[in-house]
Coordinates of C-alpha atoms and ligand atoms in Angstrom, one line a residue:
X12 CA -15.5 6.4 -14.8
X13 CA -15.4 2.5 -14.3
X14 CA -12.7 0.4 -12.7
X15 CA -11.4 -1.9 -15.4
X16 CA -8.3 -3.1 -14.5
X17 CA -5.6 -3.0 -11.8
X18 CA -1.5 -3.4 -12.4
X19 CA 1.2 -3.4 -10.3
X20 CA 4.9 -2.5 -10.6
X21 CA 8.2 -2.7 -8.5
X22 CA 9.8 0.6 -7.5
X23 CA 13.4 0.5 -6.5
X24 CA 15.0 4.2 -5.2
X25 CA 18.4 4.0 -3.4
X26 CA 18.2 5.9 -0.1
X27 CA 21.0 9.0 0.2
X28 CA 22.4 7.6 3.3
X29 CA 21.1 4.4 5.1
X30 CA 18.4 4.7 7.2
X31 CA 18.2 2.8 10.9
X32 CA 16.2 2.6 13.3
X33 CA 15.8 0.5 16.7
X34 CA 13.9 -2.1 14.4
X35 CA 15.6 -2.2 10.9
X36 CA 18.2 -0.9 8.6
X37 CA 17.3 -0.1 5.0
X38 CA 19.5 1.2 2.1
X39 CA 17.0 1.3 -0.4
X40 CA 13.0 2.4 -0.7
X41 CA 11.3 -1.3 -2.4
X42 CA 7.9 -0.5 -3.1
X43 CA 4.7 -2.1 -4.9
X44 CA 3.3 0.5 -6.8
X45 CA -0.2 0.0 -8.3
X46 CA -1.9 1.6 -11.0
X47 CA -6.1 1.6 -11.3
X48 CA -7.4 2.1 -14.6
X49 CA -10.2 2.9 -15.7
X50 CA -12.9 2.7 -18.8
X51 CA -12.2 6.4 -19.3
X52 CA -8.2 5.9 -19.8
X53 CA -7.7 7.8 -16.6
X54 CA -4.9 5.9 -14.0
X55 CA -5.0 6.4 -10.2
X56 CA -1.5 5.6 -9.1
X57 CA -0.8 4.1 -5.2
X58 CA 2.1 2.8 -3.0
X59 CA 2.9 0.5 -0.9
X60 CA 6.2 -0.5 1.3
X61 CA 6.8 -3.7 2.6
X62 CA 7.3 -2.4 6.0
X63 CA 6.8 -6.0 7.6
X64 CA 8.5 -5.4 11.2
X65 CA 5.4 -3.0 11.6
X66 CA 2.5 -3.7 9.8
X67 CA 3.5 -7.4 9.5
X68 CA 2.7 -6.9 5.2
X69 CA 5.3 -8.1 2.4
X70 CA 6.1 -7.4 -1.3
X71 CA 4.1 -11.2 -1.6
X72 CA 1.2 -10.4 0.7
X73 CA 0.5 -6.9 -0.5
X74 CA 0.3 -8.8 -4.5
X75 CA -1.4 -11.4 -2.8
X76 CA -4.4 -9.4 -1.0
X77 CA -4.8 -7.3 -3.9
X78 CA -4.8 -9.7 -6.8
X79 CA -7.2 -12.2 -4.8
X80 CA -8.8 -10.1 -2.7
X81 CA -9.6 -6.6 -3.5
X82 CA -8.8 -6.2 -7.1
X83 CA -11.4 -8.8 -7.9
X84 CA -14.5 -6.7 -5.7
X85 CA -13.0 -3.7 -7.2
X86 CA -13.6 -4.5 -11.3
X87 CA -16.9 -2.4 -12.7
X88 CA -17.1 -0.2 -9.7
X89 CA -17.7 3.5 -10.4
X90 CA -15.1 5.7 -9.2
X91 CA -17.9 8.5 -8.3
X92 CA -19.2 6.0 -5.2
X93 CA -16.2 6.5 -3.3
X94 CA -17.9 5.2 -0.1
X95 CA -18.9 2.4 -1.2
X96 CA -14.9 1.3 -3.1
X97 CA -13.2 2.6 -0.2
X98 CA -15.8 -0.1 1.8
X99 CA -15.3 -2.8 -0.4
X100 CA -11.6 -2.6 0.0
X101 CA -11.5 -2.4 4.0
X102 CA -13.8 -5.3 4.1
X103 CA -12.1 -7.6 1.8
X104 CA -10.1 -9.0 3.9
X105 CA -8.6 -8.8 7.1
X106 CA -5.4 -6.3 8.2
X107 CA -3.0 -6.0 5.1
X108 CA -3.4 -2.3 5.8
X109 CA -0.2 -1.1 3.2
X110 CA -2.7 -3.3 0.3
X111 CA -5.6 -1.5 1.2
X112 CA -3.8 1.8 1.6
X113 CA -2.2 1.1 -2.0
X114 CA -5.8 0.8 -3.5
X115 CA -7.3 3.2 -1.4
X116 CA -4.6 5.9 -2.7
X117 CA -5.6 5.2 -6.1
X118 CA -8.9 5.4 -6.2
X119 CA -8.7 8.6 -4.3
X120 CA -6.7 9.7 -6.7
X121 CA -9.2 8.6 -9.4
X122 CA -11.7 10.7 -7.5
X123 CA -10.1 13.7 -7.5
X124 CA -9.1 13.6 -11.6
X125 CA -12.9 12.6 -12.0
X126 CA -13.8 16.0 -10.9
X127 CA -11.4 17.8 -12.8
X128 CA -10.2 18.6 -8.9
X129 CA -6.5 18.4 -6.9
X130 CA -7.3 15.4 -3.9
X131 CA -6.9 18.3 -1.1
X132 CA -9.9 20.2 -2.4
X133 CA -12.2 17.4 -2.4
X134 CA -11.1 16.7 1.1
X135 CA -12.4 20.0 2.2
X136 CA -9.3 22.3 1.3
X137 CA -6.6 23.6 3.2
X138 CA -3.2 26.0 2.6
X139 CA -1.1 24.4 -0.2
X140 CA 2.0 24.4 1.9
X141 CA 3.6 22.0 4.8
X142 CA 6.6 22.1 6.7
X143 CA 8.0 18.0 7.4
X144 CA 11.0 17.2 9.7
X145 CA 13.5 14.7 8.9
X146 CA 14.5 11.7 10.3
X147 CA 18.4 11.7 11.9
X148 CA 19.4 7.5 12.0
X149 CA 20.5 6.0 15.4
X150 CA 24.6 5.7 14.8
X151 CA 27.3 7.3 16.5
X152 CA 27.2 9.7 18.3
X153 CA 29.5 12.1 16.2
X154 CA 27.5 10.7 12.9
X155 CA 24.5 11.5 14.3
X156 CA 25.3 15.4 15.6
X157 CA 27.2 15.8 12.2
X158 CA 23.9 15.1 10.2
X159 CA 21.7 16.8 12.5
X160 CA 23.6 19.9 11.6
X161 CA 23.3 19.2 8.1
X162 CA 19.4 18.9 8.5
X163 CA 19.5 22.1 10.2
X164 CA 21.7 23.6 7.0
X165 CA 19.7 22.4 4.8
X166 CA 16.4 24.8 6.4
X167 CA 14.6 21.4 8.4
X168 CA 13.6 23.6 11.3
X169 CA 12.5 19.9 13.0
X170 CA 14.8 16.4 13.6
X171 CA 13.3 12.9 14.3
X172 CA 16.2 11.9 16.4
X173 CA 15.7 7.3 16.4
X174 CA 16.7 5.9 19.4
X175 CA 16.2 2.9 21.2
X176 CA 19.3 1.2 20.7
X177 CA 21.2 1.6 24.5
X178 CA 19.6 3.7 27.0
X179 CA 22.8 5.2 28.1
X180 CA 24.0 6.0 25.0
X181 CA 20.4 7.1 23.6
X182 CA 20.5 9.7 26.4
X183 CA 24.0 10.6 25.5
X184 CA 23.1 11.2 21.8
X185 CA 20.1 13.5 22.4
X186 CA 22.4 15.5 24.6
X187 CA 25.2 15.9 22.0
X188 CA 22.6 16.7 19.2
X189 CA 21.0 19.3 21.4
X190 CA 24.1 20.9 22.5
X191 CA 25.2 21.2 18.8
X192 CA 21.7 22.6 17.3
X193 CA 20.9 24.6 20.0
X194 CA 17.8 26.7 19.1
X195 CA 17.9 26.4 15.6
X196 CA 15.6 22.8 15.4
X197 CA 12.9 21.1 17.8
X198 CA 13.6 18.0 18.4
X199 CA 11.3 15.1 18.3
X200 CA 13.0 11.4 19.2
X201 CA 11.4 7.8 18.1
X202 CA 12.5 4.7 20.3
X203 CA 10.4 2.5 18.1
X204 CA 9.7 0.4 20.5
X205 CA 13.2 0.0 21.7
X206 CA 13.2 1.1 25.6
X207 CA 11.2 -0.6 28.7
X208 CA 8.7 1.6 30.2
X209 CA 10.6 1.9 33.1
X210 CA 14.1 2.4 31.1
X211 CA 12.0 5.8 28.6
X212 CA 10.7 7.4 32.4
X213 CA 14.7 7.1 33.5
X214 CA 16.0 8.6 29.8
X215 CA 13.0 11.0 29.7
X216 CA 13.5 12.1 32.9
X217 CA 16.9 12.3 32.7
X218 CA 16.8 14.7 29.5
X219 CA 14.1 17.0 31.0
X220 CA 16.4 17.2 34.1
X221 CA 19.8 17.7 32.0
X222 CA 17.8 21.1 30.4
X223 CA 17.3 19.3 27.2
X224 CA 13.7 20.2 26.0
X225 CA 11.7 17.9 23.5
X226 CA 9.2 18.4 21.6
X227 CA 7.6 15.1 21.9
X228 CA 8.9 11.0 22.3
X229 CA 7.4 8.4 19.9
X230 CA 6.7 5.0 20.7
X231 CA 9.1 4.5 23.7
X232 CA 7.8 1.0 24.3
X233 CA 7.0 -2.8 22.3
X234 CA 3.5 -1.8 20.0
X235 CA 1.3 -4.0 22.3
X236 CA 2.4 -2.3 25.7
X237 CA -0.2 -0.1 26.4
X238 CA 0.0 0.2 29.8
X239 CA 3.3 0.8 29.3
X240 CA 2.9 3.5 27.2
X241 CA 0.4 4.9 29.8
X242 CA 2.9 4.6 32.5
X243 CA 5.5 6.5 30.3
X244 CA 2.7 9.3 29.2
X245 CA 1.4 9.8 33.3
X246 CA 5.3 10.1 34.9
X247 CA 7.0 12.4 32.2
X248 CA 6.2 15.8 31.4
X249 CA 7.0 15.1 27.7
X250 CA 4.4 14.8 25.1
X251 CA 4.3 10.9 24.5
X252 CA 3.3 9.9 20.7
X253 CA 1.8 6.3 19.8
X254 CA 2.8 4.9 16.3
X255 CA 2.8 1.3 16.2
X256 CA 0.5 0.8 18.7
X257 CA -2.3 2.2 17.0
X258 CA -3.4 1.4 13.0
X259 CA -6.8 2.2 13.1
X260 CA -9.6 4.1 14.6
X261 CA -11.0 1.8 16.8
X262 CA -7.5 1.5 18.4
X263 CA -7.2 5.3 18.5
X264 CA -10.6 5.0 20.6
X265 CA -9.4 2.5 22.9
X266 CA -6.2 4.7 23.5
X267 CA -7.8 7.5 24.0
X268 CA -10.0 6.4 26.4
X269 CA -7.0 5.1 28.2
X270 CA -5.2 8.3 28.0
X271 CA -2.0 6.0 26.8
X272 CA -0.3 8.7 24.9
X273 CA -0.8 12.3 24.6
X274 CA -0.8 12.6 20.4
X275 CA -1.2 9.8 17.7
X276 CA 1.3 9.2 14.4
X277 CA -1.3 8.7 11.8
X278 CA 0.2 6.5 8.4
X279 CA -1.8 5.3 6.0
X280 CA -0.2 2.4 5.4
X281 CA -1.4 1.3 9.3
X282 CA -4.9 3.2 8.5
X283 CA -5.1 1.1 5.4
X284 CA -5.4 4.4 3.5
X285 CA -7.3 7.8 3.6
X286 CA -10.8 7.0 4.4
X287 CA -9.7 5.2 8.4
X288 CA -6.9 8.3 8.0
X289 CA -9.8 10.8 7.7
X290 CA -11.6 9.0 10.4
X291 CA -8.8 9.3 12.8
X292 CA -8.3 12.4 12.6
X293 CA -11.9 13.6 13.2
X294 CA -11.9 11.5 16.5
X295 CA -8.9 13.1 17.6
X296 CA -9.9 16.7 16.6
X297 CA -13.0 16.0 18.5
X298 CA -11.0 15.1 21.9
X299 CA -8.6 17.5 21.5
X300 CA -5.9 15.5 20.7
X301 CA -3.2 16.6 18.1
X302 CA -1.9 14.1 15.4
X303 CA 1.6 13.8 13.5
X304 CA 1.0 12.4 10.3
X305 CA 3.9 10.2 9.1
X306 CA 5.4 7.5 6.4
X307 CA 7.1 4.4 6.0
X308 CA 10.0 4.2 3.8
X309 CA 7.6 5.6 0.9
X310 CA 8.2 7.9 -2.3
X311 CA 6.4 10.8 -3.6
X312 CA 3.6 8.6 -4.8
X313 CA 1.7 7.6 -1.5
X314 CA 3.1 10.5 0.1
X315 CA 1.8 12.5 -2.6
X316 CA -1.8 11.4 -0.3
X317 CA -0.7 12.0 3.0
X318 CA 0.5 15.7 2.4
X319 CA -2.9 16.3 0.7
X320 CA -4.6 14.7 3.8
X321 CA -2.0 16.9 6.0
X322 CA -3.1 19.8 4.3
X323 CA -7.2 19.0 4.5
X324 CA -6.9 18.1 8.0
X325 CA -4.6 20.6 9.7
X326 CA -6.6 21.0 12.5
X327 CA -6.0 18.1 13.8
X328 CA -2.7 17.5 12.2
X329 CA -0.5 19.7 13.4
X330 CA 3.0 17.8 13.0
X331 CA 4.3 16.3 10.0
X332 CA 6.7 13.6 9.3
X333 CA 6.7 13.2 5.5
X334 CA 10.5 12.9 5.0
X335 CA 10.4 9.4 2.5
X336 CA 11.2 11.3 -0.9
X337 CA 13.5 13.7 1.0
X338 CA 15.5 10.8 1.8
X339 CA 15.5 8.9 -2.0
X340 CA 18.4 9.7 -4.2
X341 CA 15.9 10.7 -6.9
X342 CA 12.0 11.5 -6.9
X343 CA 10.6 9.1 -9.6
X344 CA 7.3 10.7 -10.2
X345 CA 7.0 13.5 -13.0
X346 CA 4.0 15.8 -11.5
X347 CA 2.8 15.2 -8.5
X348 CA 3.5 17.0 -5.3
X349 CA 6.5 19.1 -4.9
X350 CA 9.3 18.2 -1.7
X351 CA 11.5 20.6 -1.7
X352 CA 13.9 19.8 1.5
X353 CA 11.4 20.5 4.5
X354 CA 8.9 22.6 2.6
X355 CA 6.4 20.6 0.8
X356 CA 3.5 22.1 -1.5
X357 CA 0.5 20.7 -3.4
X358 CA -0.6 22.1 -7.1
X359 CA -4.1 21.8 -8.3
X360 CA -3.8 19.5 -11.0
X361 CA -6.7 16.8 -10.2
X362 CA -6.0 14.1 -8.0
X363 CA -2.4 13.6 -7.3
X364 CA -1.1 15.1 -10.3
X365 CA 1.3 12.6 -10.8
X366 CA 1.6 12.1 -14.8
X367 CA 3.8 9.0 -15.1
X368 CA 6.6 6.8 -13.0
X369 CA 10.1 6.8 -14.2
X370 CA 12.0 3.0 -13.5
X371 CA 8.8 1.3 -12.9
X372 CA 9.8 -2.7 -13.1
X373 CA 6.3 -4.3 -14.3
X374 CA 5.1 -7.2 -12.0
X375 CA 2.6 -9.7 -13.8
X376 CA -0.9 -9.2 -13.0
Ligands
LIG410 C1 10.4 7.7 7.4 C2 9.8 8.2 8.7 N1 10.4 9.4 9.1 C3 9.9 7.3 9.8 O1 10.8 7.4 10.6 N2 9.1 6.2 9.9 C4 9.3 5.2 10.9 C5 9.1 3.9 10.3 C6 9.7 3.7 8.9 C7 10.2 2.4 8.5 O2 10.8 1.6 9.3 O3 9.9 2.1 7.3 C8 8.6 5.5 12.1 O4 8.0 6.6 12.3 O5 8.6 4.7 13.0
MG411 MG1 7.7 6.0 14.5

């Protein structure tokens, strides 16, 4: 099975409700989607968001990276040398991680349909079921308890509270959400990036001392403060997560090594795709540390690879934030894997299993 061509397509999904966060506000998931085919007629479909507050990539750089420099290494490669593809795509060029990821995704999923096998299984195997949480937007207060108890209605047994906006209203709105869900949800919150290091100790502290108990705090400070991050992780006794601050393994070493945080938010569109993913999580299983694996504002198409990762690699991914098609108005993908609300299973057809793409826009080669 040869690599003989590579298209692309624009996906446009309105979003239930809109979704905010201390960096951005987004009403609708806008993702390239890119389709590897090969001599054999089999496609390997990928994703990509243009998530550019974070990984810095757009709709114009992902097309750009892939058209000029992946795609082109890419052409006549047999999908059977995975190494090698997945190789020539992280050194084609520099970061663009949600391109790589895009390419990486399909070929993966050209691996698995090669060998008649679903992805999960040729990453080593794993229970075909996960359990996501699901993200609660920063808003008002009253907004934000009412759809916290709609999460918890609707069986999501864990909330990613975003916060970051005001201190003294983030530490307000934790309060009134845990007061309202009582037992019935943990309760993770993401600052991305929103608080001083000094202002997440006072809010941290502040919760643990109010009796609110939290499951863990993502990214309280800017991506690049690491000693911030450290400072946070050594004077609270909450678990501390880095996302933004770490893409790929060589950063997850350096973080470690500092003992910055206390678990890592994996995303293959900052790992650049499955094979830095895998990598990750192998370094961290080998420290001890536990990983979340989480998405961008992605559908069930590059999802579809993380919750087969997620279910490869549960030893060292123990928490999963995979809400992106729970929060589209519609799943586009026929096949593929299943999201139902928080409970999220793989089948075994081969690869992905995704059979075709409803609303695909084409994009010109
Ligand atoms: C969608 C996921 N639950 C999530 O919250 N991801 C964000 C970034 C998403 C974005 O802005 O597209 C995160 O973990 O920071
Ligand atoms: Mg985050």
């Amino acid at each position: 099975m040869k690599i003989t061509d590579i298209r692309f397509g624009l996906l446009k999904i309105p979003l239930k409700t809109p979704f905010k966060t201390a960096l951005r506000t987004v009403e609708a998931v806008e993702d390239i989607v890119v389709e590897v085919h090969t001599d054999t007629g089999h496609v390997g479909y990928g994703e990509a968001p243009a998530t550019a507050v974070i990984t810095g990539d757009t709709h114009g750089s992902i097309l750009e990276a892939i058209r000029r420099f992946i795609g082109p290494r890419l052409i006549g490669q047999e999908i059977a040398n995975l190494n090698r593809i997945t190789h020539l795509i992280q050194t084609a060029l520099e970061k663009n991680t949600s391109a790589k990821a895009a390419v990486e995704i399909a070929v993966y999923d050209l691996f698995g349909q090669l060998y008649g096998a679903p992805l999960y299984r040729m990453l080593g195997g794993g229970d075909p079921v996960i359990t996501t949480d699901i993200t609660i937007s920063v808003d008002y207060i009253d907004k934000m308890v009412a759809d916290s108890l709609s999460a918890v209605d609707r069986g999501f047994e864990s909330l990613k509270i975003k916060v970051g906006k005001d201190i003294g209203v983030d530490i307000e709105r934790v309060k009134a959400i845990y007061a309202a869900v009582e037992d019935r949800a943990l309760l993770r919150l993401d600052a991305n990036q929103g608080w001083t290091a000094k202002q997440a100790v006072y809010a941290i502290t502040a919760l643990e001392d109010a009796g609110v108990r939290l499951e863990l705090v993502e990214q309280p400070v800017k991506a690049r403060d690491l000693d911030g991050l450290k400072y946070v992780t050594e004077h609270v006794h909450t678990p501390i997560m880095a996302d933004e601050s770490v893409f790929g393994p060589t950063e997850v070493i350096d973080l470690i090594r500092m003992r910055a945080a206390d678990i890592i938010n994996i995303k293959l569109m900052k790992t650049g795709g499955l094979s830095n993913a895998i990598r990750i999580a192998d370094i961290a299983s080998l420290y001890g540390i536990e990983c979340m694996i989480g998405c961008m504002l992605e559908s069930s198409i590059s999802v579809a690879a993380a919750v087969h990762l997620a279910v490869a690699k549960a030893d060292a991914i123990t928490k999963v934030d995979l809400d992106g098609p729970s929060l589209c108005a519609y799943n586009p993908v026929d096949g593929g894997v299943i999201f139902n609300e928080s409970e999220i299973s793989v089948t075994d057809a081969p690869g992905l299993g995704i059979r075709s793409i409803q609303g695909l826009q084409p994009i010109p080669a």
